[in-house]
Amino acid sequence: MKFGIVRFPGSNCDADAYRAVTEGLGETAVYLWHKSRDLESSDVVVLPGGFSYGDYLRGGAIARFSPIMGEVVEFAHNGGLTLGICNGFQILCEAGLLPGALTRNRGLRFRCVPVSLRVERVDTPFTSEYADPDVPAETFSGFHRAPVVQIPIAHGEGQYTADAETLDALESSGRVAFRYVNGAGEATDAANPNGSANNVAGILNEAGNVLGMMPHPERHSIRALGPDDGLPLFRSLVRAVGTS
Amino acid sequence: MTAAAPGVSSGGGSGEPRLPVWAVEVRVTPRQGILDPEGQTIQRALQDLGYAGVESVRAGKLFDLRLQANSAAEAEREAKRMCGELITNPVIEDYTLSVSEPP
Amino acid sequence: MNHQPQPRPGDPEISPELVENHGLNEAEYASILAILGREPTYAELGVFSAMWSEHCGYKHSRPLLRNLPTESAAVVQGPGENAGVVSVGGDWCVAFKIESHNHPSAIEPYQGAATGAGGILRDVFTMGARPVALFDSLHFGTLDDPRSRYLFDGVVRGVGDYGNCVGVPTVGGEAIFDAAYEKNPLINVMCVGVLPVSRLIRGEAEGVGNAVMAVGARTGRDGIHGATFASEELDEDATSSRPQVQVGDPFTEKLLLEASLELISRELLVGIQDMGAAGLTSSATEMSSRSGSGIEINVRHLPVREENMTPYEMLLSESQERMLLVAKPGCEEAVQEVLARWDLQAAVIGKVTDDGMFRVREGDALVAEIPVRPLVDECPTYEPEARESDEVEAQRSRLDEIDPEALLEKAGGAARALLSLLDDPTIADKRWISEQYDTTVQTNTLAGPGGDAAVLRLPDRTRGIAISTDGNGRHTYLRPRTGGRAAVAEAARNVACTGARPLAMTNCLNFGSPLRPSVYFQLREAVAGMGEACEALGTPVTGGNVSLYNETGGTPVYPTPVVGMIGVLKDISRRVGSAFTDEGGEIWLAGVTREELGGSAFLAVCTTDDQGNPIVAGEPPEVVLEAAANLVEFLVTGAEAGVFRSAHDCSDGGLAVALAECAIAGGQGFDVFLDRAPGGDSVSGATLWFGETHSRAVVTAVPEDADRVREIGAECGIPIERIGVVGGAVCRIEGGGHVAELDLTRLSERYKSAIPGRMGSEPVGVAR
């Protein structure tokens, strides 16, 4: 299967995503240039982290007008699996594929730290491989929840913001995919690295085929470099494509 | 490059009509109810410096556009579209704008 | 056509005052007259002023730097290029360099630091290397001083925002807080890049008729005479009167980076260079000087962003994110295509000639015509009077009559002193800084900030490089030659702690005015000491930067030579960290402890003199070069053999602080008895705990490997003794008649809260 990784001129986690797919996962990846209108038959589209067009206005504000984004929007509307990481999450929100917005971190500083995330559901195309067969999944709002994983964040504008109605809709329909938690799995304020509403770290669209998340699973996907808690996310996508 | 006559574009291209130029000022602020950590920080800092009367601070952005249009009303319509499309994100930001003849 | 450059209408007349204002003395001006055979035009005067500034011309340091070793089997490119390059084995090379941005950061910390990062990144990618790491060595006043907090906050955000946006991880560095840097902070940034040996390209302008192109941002009036500015001392009112602050644009930098690497890999270029200090002037003349060619440019073709710019301004502007390149014949269009793909503009502004002249036209008018060789290579050099100041001599002997044990008692005892040292921002946890830096982008970071050295994986996925920056201004102040040696030895030791073998280094020499005999003495001695250590450790200098005139109101900063060391790790799976991780592991101290408390952090932080000032006195610890080399061998051998479970250098704060750092990093307590340490029974208690004797390291190994550890010590000529064990929630140190038993959590809290506690939770930048 093939991952298409979009390269905006200021993308800087494109190579990391490429490496996670090829070295960590052993699958195929291609770069998709932002000026192109061809997704090259990718099975999954990844919008990687970085500063797509410098992002001096707002993260992702300009990227959404790029030629490739027209294709990505159509791909997503047709059910194509689309993953936005960090800046990619910002772009998905700006493009209207996901609700809400990412604003400056509560502490007004860029933060690069490993964070603990609770995988809120293991029945999505992005998270199925987080299910631990040996540990009975605990249920939460009717959805299966997996154990806590460690994945780094690296962003200055990652505070997830949405109005109360949107948040309610996200919560009640189980569309919060990842939440910032402490070591014990509790979504406390101290465990919230950027002030995100409801400790939201990643969300799904209504159809469940678009995921945006601030943490960087691609940076924790190569065993030789350390923890690889991000790898199951990519493995989940392989499984989802294989069974579809 | 030669300076344009006040309020009139130099219309670099050949044969383009010379439309009047308008100064559009767009003021973008965090939407009411949205956390504004920058404003809050400045407010606390001002209070620490002894400016006890500071009741609130909102931090925003200012855009100064020069825009060709037939009329002020048209310039305003154009600018509003730009705000909706790119300059602001309505999920988190409000804006006000004013149109005037450039100084 | 004119045969000689003519004054341009509106140019000021060349007068003695104008010459003086350009930082040129009478003898230098006489040389200019002799070189040109006539009076210079205003533009030419500006060109000479920039190229013969301390920053570009190395007037006071060139004769000293000649004595540094610059060659080894690994060196591919030594000093004189955009960056040094060493071979790290296989087909891979590493390009690296350190540079200062002290004065710009003193005025506008955010932009000063950001543009410093931008400049050094360009120096590395113009060698054909992809930047893989940034390092920052920062020196500020103490955090009690509000302006120092403001500068510190702005500099950290500046380095961070720039590196984070370009996508180069900032994986380490150092931050030193001392009143000596209050008015004149030091901001040194190092960049490391990786390249296949076949991609190496240099800043050369060869091939008569080849097109010279300006690429990147448009030229404005910012930073005119920045190079000259960097070569003067800071005025008290520097904030208002200095050249326009340069503003960094990391997005354009990212485009330049990608486009440059593409141009280089497609072999479209003859040469490429950053328009850094002295902008177009230095890049054009240095490129042609390296090739022995000439260069002719027409400033009318230079893309500008302000109106009515004069040739003088265009030649000397230091607008950021610009590069000069020389295309291969017939490749101009292909170059333009690549640049257009990255939304960059290029303008052909001139061509390579063969007459050895730097010729500048404005349209048809000739505005400058200067022979390149004397302009670039014959900057007058000086070896002024060098004399040690009496004050320093007095400080050195001041400790002679003081009993170290009395000082320790005055400091409240060993446990209290240890807590004070861990609370000192220079020693304390630097997460407040490093969490604002993207440390893991590019996914090569094996060890980021916080250890002895950062470790990155190389593209072959087997080998790694280790990097460390070090310097000790206090030691250098007290004995410059020792300080120069120490900077090299400590950086090498830090690199070796990870198991990497030190390979080569870059240096940044931050000193006061060389016209002060006491400062020139410091510079001469420190460089000499540095050279001795480089020889002994086999780590040549491949380039660097000299920053003089770091003084305000007549008070120079501590002489601060900073070393950036690169080492190679043969097998990343054998990498060693500094943390105590294995409960039950045995703790060993390698290297002899001597009665050397002079210049220590203990004296400076825990004790005060009768006036209440920190004590900066005594003879700083000697650097025994043989021991330094042996310790490196010991650390590398033990790591490669897979024997060491952890290794950590003893430096600031001595053995007690080193042990605490290992414990905090690993979340494991320990129990040690220091009297067993080599030399431990013949030094005072204060020195045993807090002395900073060089060439020592704390290593751990499993008990079964005890014989192996002793063998490796013996093989490498390093005295070594087992001093305790790892484990538990308590850190217990006994030795020299003192005992401390401290909860690890308490130590850890002290260590981690020192900087955040002083900085508050919010950015300082919004309220100066």
mmCIF file of N, CA and C in Angstrom, chain A residues 7-17 19 22-23 33-35 50-56 104 107-113 152-154 216 218-222 224-226, chain C residues 130 153 157 161 163-167 248-252 254-255 258 340-343 432 434-446 457 461 572 759-764:
data_model
loop_
_atom_site.group_PDB
_atom_site.id
_atom_site.type_symbol
_atom_site.label_atom_id
_atom_site.label_comp_id
_atom_site.label_asym_id
_atom_site.label_seq_id
_atom_site.Cartn_x
_atom_site.Cartn_y
_atom_site.Cartn_z
ATOM 1 N N ARG A 7 3.998 17.603 0.505
ATOM 2 C CA ARG A 7 5.116 18.507 0.840
ATOM 3 C C ARG A 7 4.721 19.931 0.495
ATOM 4 N N PHE A 8 4.497 20.722 1.506
ATOM 5 C CA PHE A 8 4.382 22.163 1.306
ATOM 6 C C PHE A 8 5.805 22.717 1.389
ATOM 7 N N PRO A 9 6.014 23.951 0.887
ATOM 8 C CA PRO A 9 7.401 24.432 0.896
ATOM 9 C C PRO A 9 7.998 24.497 2.302
ATOM 10 N N GLY A 10 7.143 24.736 3.298
ATOM 11 C CA GLY A 10 7.676 24.835 4.662
ATOM 12 C C GLY A 10 7.409 23.604 5.499
ATOM 13 N N SER A 11 7.013 22.507 4.884
ATOM 14 C CA SER A 11 6.869 21.261 5.648
ATOM 15 C C SER A 11 8.241 20.873 6.167
ATOM 16 N N ASN A 12 8.304 20.435 7.411
ATOM 17 C CA ASN A 12 9.614 19.966 7.867
ATOM 18 C C ASN A 12 9.544 18.623 8.591
ATOM 19 N N CYS A 13 8.359 18.037 8.635
ATOM 20 C CA CYS A 13 8.253 16.689 9.192
ATOM 21 C C CYS A 13 7.883 15.708 8.091
ATOM 22 N N ASP A 14 7.970 16.165 6.835
ATOM 23 C CA ASP A 14 7.645 15.301 5.702
ATOM 24 C C ASP A 14 8.589 14.106 5.643
ATOM 25 N N ALA A 15 9.883 14.388 5.824
ATOM 26 C CA ALA A 15 10.864 13.303 5.759
ATOM 27 C C ALA A 15 10.680 12.344 6.939
ATOM 28 N N ASP A 16 10.250 12.885 8.081
ATOM 29 C CA ASP A 16 10.025 12.025 9.250
ATOM 30 C C ASP A 16 8.862 11.069 8.995
ATOM 31 N N ALA A 17 7.799 11.607 8.390
ATOM 32 C CA ALA A 17 6.654 10.757 8.074
ATOM 33 C C ALA A 17 7.064 9.701 7.046
ATOM 34 N N ARG A 19 10.004 8.451 6.618
ATOM 35 C CA ARG A 19 10.840 7.456 7.280
ATOM 36 C C ARG A 19 10.016 6.522 8.169
ATOM 37 N N THR A 22 8.438 4.113 5.684
ATOM 38 C CA THR A 22 9.339 3.209 4.971
ATOM 39 C C THR A 22 10.221 2.400 5.923
ATOM 40 N N GLU A 23 10.885 3.094 6.872
ATOM 41 C CA GLU A 23 11.791 2.367 7.769
ATOM 42 C C GLU A 23 11.039 1.706 8.919
ATOM 43 N N TRP A 33 3.836 16.947 -4.136
ATOM 44 C CA TRP A 33 4.229 18.357 -4.145
ATOM 45 C C TRP A 33 2.991 19.252 -4.065
ATOM 46 N N HIS A 34 3.086 20.316 -3.315
ATOM 47 C CA HIS A 34 1.902 21.149 -3.054
ATOM 48 C C HIS A 34 1.333 21.788 -4.312
ATOM 49 N N LYS A 35 2.167 21.944 -5.341
ATOM 50 C CA LYS A 35 1.676 22.565 -6.565
ATOM 51 C C LYS A 35 1.042 21.541 -7.502
ATOM 52 N N GLY A 50 5.148 21.069 10.275
ATOM 53 C CA GLY A 50 6.032 22.091 9.718
ATOM 54 C C GLY A 50 5.378 23.446 9.756
ATOM 55 N N PHE A 51 5.780 24.285 8.830
ATOM 56 C CA PHE A 51 5.247 25.647 8.751
ATOM 57 C C PHE A 51 4.918 25.890 7.281
ATOM 58 N N SER A 52 3.862 25.208 6.815
ATOM 59 C CA SER A 52 3.558 25.055 5.398
ATOM 60 C C SER A 52 3.950 26.220 4.497
ATOM 61 N N TYR A 53 3.463 27.411 4.822
ATOM 62 C CA TYR A 53 3.840 28.579 4.006
ATOM 63 C C TYR A 53 4.407 29.663 4.923
ATOM 64 N N GLY A 54 5.193 29.245 5.898
ATOM 65 C CA GLY A 54 5.724 30.207 6.852
ATOM 66 C C GLY A 54 4.777 30.420 8.012
ATOM 67 N N ASP A 55 3.494 30.345 7.726
ATOM 68 C CA ASP A 55 2.469 30.409 8.765
ATOM 69 C C ASP A 55 2.560 31.655 9.633
ATOM 70 N N TYR A 56 2.947 32.768 8.999
ATOM 71 C CA TYR A 56 3.013 34.006 9.769
ATOM 72 C C TYR A 56 1.606 34.506 10.103
ATOM 73 N N ARG A 104 -2.658 29.713 19.778
ATOM 74 C CA ARG A 104 -1.381 29.710 20.507
ATOM 75 C C ARG A 104 -1.490 28.956 21.824
ATOM 76 N N GLY A 107 0.601 28.751 27.419
ATOM 77 C CA GLY A 107 1.774 29.387 28.020
ATOM 78 C C GLY A 107 2.508 30.318 27.064
ATOM 79 N N LEU A 108 1.999 30.485 25.853
ATOM 80 C CA LEU A 108 2.577 31.373 24.840
ATOM 81 C C LEU A 108 3.958 30.938 24.382
ATOM 82 N N ARG A 109 4.358 29.745 24.722
ATOM 83 C CA ARG A 109 5.672 29.281 24.281
ATOM 84 C C ARG A 109 5.527 28.030 23.427
ATOM 85 N N PHE A 110 6.475 27.871 22.522
ATOM 86 C CA PHE A 110 6.619 26.620 21.788
ATOM 87 C C PHE A 110 6.959 25.547 22.817
ATOM 88 N N ARG A 111 6.382 24.368 22.666
ATOM 89 C CA ARG A 111 6.720 23.293 23.607
ATOM 90 C C ARG A 111 7.052 22.012 22.855
ATOM 91 N N CYS A 112 8.208 21.455 23.184
ATOM 92 C CA CYS A 112 8.608 20.168 22.618
ATOM 93 C C CYS A 112 8.868 19.231 23.775
ATOM 94 N N VAL A 113 7.917 18.347 24.054
ATOM 95 C CA VAL A 113 8.036 17.396 25.166
ATOM 96 C C VAL A 113 7.307 16.107 24.790
ATOM 97 N N PRO A 152 5.624 12.447 21.334
ATOM 98 C CA PRO A 152 6.042 13.834 21.582
ATOM 99 C C PRO A 152 5.152 14.877 20.903
ATOM 100 N N ILE A 153 5.078 16.039 21.509
ATOM 101 C CA ILE A 153 4.507 17.200 20.837
ATOM 102 C C ILE A 153 5.636 18.167 20.519
ATOM 103 N N ALA A 154 5.450 19.012 19.539
ATOM 104 C CA ALA A 154 6.409 20.072 19.208
ATOM 105 C C ALA A 154 5.643 21.148 18.451
ATOM 106 N N HIS A 216 3.179 13.980 17.493
ATOM 107 C CA HIS A 216 3.884 13.462 16.318
ATOM 108 C C HIS A 216 4.121 11.954 16.416
ATOM 109 N N GLU A 218 4.878 10.021 14.094
ATOM 110 C CA GLU A 218 5.962 9.611 13.186
ATOM 111 C C GLU A 218 7.331 9.708 13.854
ATOM 112 N N ARG A 219 7.417 10.507 14.915
ATOM 113 C CA ARG A 219 8.723 10.623 15.586
ATOM 114 C C ARG A 219 8.963 9.477 16.565
ATOM 115 N N HIS A 220 7.910 8.738 16.864
ATOM 116 C CA HIS A 220 8.081 7.580 17.744
ATOM 117 C C HIS A 220 7.685 6.319 16.991
ATOM 118 N N SER A 221 8.342 6.127 15.853
ATOM 119 C CA SER A 221 7.964 4.982 15.027
ATOM 120 C C SER A 221 9.149 4.141 14.603
ATOM 121 N N ILE A 222 10.328 4.447 15.128
ATOM 122 C CA ILE A 222 11.505 3.682 14.731
ATOM 123 C C ILE A 222 12.181 3.144 15.984
ATOM 124 N N ALA A 224 14.921 1.654 16.644
ATOM 125 C CA ALA A 224 16.349 1.906 16.888
ATOM 126 C C ALA A 224 16.572 3.269 17.541
ATOM 127 N N LEU A 225 15.591 4.142 17.447
ATOM 128 C CA LEU A 225 15.767 5.492 17.979
ATOM 129 C C LEU A 225 15.137 5.666 19.351
ATOM 130 N N GLY A 226 14.428 4.652 19.807
ATOM 131 C CA GLY A 226 13.805 4.786 21.121
ATOM 132 C C GLY A 226 12.373 4.289 21.101
ATOM 133 N N ARG C 130 23.056 19.058 4.595
ATOM 134 C CA ARG C 130 21.741 19.304 5.188
ATOM 135 C C ARG C 130 21.935 19.521 6.688
ATOM 136 N N ASP C 153 15.063 35.437 27.787
ATOM 137 C CA ASP C 153 13.775 35.015 27.244
ATOM 138 C C ASP C 153 13.723 35.236 25.726
ATOM 139 N N ARG C 157 13.595 32.358 22.665
ATOM 140 C CA ARG C 157 12.501 32.320 21.706
ATOM 141 C C ARG C 157 13.024 32.533 20.279
ATOM 142 N N ASP C 161 12.299 29.781 17.637
ATOM 143 C CA ASP C 161 11.367 30.009 16.540
ATOM 144 C C ASP C 161 12.044 29.820 15.192
ATOM 145 N N GLY C 163 14.942 27.965 14.398
ATOM 146 C CA GLY C 163 15.290 26.558 14.154
ATOM 147 C C GLY C 163 14.047 25.688 14.008
ATOM 148 N N ASN C 164 13.034 25.953 14.842
ATOM 149 C CA ASN C 164 11.814 25.150 14.796
ATOM 150 C C ASN C 164 11.139 25.276 13.440
ATOM 151 N N CYS C 165 11.121 26.491 12.908
ATOM 152 C CA CYS C 165 10.438 26.717 11.642
ATOM 153 C C CYS C 165 11.218 26.095 10.486
ATOM 154 N N VAL C 166 12.527 26.252 10.504
ATOM 155 C CA VAL C 166 13.323 25.679 9.416
ATOM 156 C C VAL C 166 13.305 24.146 9.511
ATOM 157 N N GLY C 167 13.080 23.641 10.724
ATOM 158 C CA GLY C 167 12.996 22.195 10.886
ATOM 159 C C GLY C 167 14.338 21.553 11.200
ATOM 160 N N GLY C 248 14.726 38.298 10.902
ATOM 161 C CA GLY C 248 14.866 36.983 10.272
ATOM 162 C C GLY C 248 13.560 36.505 9.653
ATOM 163 N N ASP C 249 13.680 35.739 8.587
ATOM 164 C CA ASP C 249 12.513 35.157 7.923
ATOM 165 C C ASP C 249 12.802 33.672 7.719
ATOM 166 N N PRO C 250 12.488 32.866 8.718
ATOM 167 C CA PRO C 250 12.881 31.452 8.644
ATOM 168 C C PRO C 250 12.210 30.694 7.497
ATOM 169 N N PHE C 251 11.053 31.169 7.064
ATOM 170 C CA PHE C 251 10.393 30.474 5.956
ATOM 171 C C PHE C 251 11.221 30.622 4.677
ATOM 172 N N THR C 252 11.678 31.854 4.401
ATOM 173 C CA THR C 252 12.547 32.053 3.238
ATOM 174 C C THR C 252 13.829 31.233 3.391
ATOM 175 N N LYS C 254 14.118 28.401 4.871
ATOM 176 C CA LYS C 254 13.796 27.003 4.550
ATOM 177 C C LYS C 254 13.765 26.800 3.024
ATOM 178 N N LEU C 255 13.200 27.776 2.326
ATOM 179 C CA LEU C 255 13.171 27.685 0.861
ATOM 180 C C LEU C 255 14.592 27.720 0.306
ATOM 181 N N GLU C 258 16.324 24.303 0.937
ATOM 182 C CA GLU C 258 15.926 23.220 0.035
ATOM 183 C C GLU C 258 16.405 23.492 -1.397
ATOM 184 N N ALA C 340 12.547 28.794 -8.994
ATOM 185 C CA ALA C 340 11.132 29.098 -9.177
ATOM 186 C C ALA C 340 10.261 28.032 -8.517
ATOM 187 N N ARG C 341 10.713 26.789 -8.598
ATOM 188 C CA ARG C 341 9.990 25.700 -7.953
ATOM 189 C C ARG C 341 9.827 25.983 -6.465
ATOM 190 N N TRP C 342 10.838 26.632 -5.889
ATOM 191 C CA TRP C 342 10.782 26.979 -4.461
ATOM 192 C C TRP C 342 10.319 28.424 -4.247
ATOM 193 N N ASP C 343 9.705 29.013 -5.276
ATOM 194 C CA ASP C 343 9.178 30.376 -5.176
ATOM 195 C C ASP C 343 10.240 31.396 -4.772
ATOM 196 N N TRP C 432 13.735 24.403 30.812
ATOM 197 C CA TRP C 432 12.992 25.636 30.489
ATOM 198 C C TRP C 432 13.399 26.125 29.101
ATOM 199 N N SER C 434 15.212 24.045 26.711
ATOM 200 C CA SER C 434 15.188 23.029 25.648
ATOM 201 C C SER C 434 13.774 22.627 25.258
ATOM 202 N N GLU C 435 12.807 22.825 26.150
ATOM 203 C CA GLU C 435 11.427 22.494 25.765
ATOM 204 C C GLU C 435 10.846 23.506 24.785
ATOM 205 N N GLN C 436 11.507 24.650 24.666
ATOM 206 C CA GLN C 436 11.053 25.621 23.673
ATOM 207 C C GLN C 436 11.696 25.355 22.306
ATOM 208 N N TYR C 437 12.611 24.397 22.285
ATOM 209 C CA TYR C 437 13.259 24.034 21.041
ATOM 210 C C TYR C 437 12.695 22.704 20.549
ATOM 211 N N ASP C 438 12.488 22.616 19.254
ATOM 212 C CA ASP C 438 12.150 21.323 18.697
ATOM 213 C C ASP C 438 13.432 20.493 18.708
ATOM 214 N N THR C 439 13.453 19.461 19.529
ATOM 215 C CA THR C 439 14.684 18.685 19.701
ATOM 216 C C THR C 439 14.652 17.362 18.948
ATOM 217 N N THR C 440 13.499 17.027 18.368
ATOM 218 C CA THR C 440 13.405 15.692 17.761
ATOM 219 C C THR C 440 13.000 15.696 16.290
ATOM 220 N N VAL C 441 12.745 16.875 15.718
ATOM 221 C CA VAL C 441 12.393 16.910 14.300
ATOM 222 C C VAL C 441 13.578 16.329 13.503
ATOM 223 N N GLN C 442 13.286 15.736 12.399
ATOM 224 C CA GLN C 442 14.221 14.990 11.550
ATOM 225 C C GLN C 442 14.431 13.557 12.042
ATOM 226 N N THR C 443 13.915 13.258 13.240
ATOM 227 C CA THR C 443 13.946 11.897 13.773
ATOM 228 C C THR C 443 15.317 11.224 13.691
ATOM 229 N N ASN C 444 16.322 11.959 14.154
ATOM 230 C CA ASN C 444 17.657 11.350 14.267
ATOM 231 C C ASN C 444 18.213 11.472 15.675
ATOM 232 N N THR C 445 17.449 12.143 16.554
ATOM 233 C CA THR C 445 17.981 12.467 17.874
ATOM 234 C C THR C 445 17.977 11.231 18.769
ATOM 235 N N LEU C 446 19.174 10.752 19.101
ATOM 236 C CA LEU C 446 19.288 9.638 20.036
ATOM 237 C C LEU C 446 19.446 10.149 21.453
ATOM 238 N N ARG C 457 21.806 10.131 14.970
ATOM 239 C CA ARG C 457 22.065 9.009 14.080
ATOM 240 C C ARG C 457 22.495 9.538 12.717
ATOM 241 N N ARG C 461 22.541 4.727 9.424
ATOM 242 C CA ARG C 461 21.727 4.087 10.461
ATOM 243 C C ARG C 461 22.528 3.248 11.449
ATOM 244 N N ILE C 572 25.758 3.016 17.132
ATOM 245 C CA ILE C 572 24.846 3.743 18.015
ATOM 246 C C ILE C 572 24.240 2.857 19.091
ATOM 247 N N MET C 759 12.194 32.699 36.259
ATOM 248 C CA MET C 759 11.651 33.297 35.034
ATOM 249 C C MET C 759 10.145 33.516 35.093
ATOM 250 N N GLY C 760 9.454 32.882 36.046
ATOM 251 C CA GLY C 760 8.002 32.976 36.059
ATOM 252 C C GLY C 760 7.436 32.151 34.926
ATOM 253 N N SER C 761 6.129 32.103 34.862
ATOM 254 C CA SER C 761 5.527 31.184 33.903
ATOM 255 C C SER C 761 5.243 31.854 32.568
ATOM 256 N N GLU C 762 5.427 33.136 32.492
ATOM 257 C CA GLU C 762 5.022 33.828 31.276
ATOM 258 C C GLU C 762 6.201 34.473 30.575
ATOM 259 N N PRO C 763 6.084 34.652 29.256
ATOM 260 C CA PRO C 763 7.157 35.297 28.523
ATOM 261 C C PRO C 763 7.463 36.681 29.086
ATOM 262 N N VAL C 764 8.738 36.984 29.130
ATOM 263 C CA VAL C 764 9.179 38.258 29.682
ATOM 264 C C VAL C 764 9.102 39.321 28.603
#
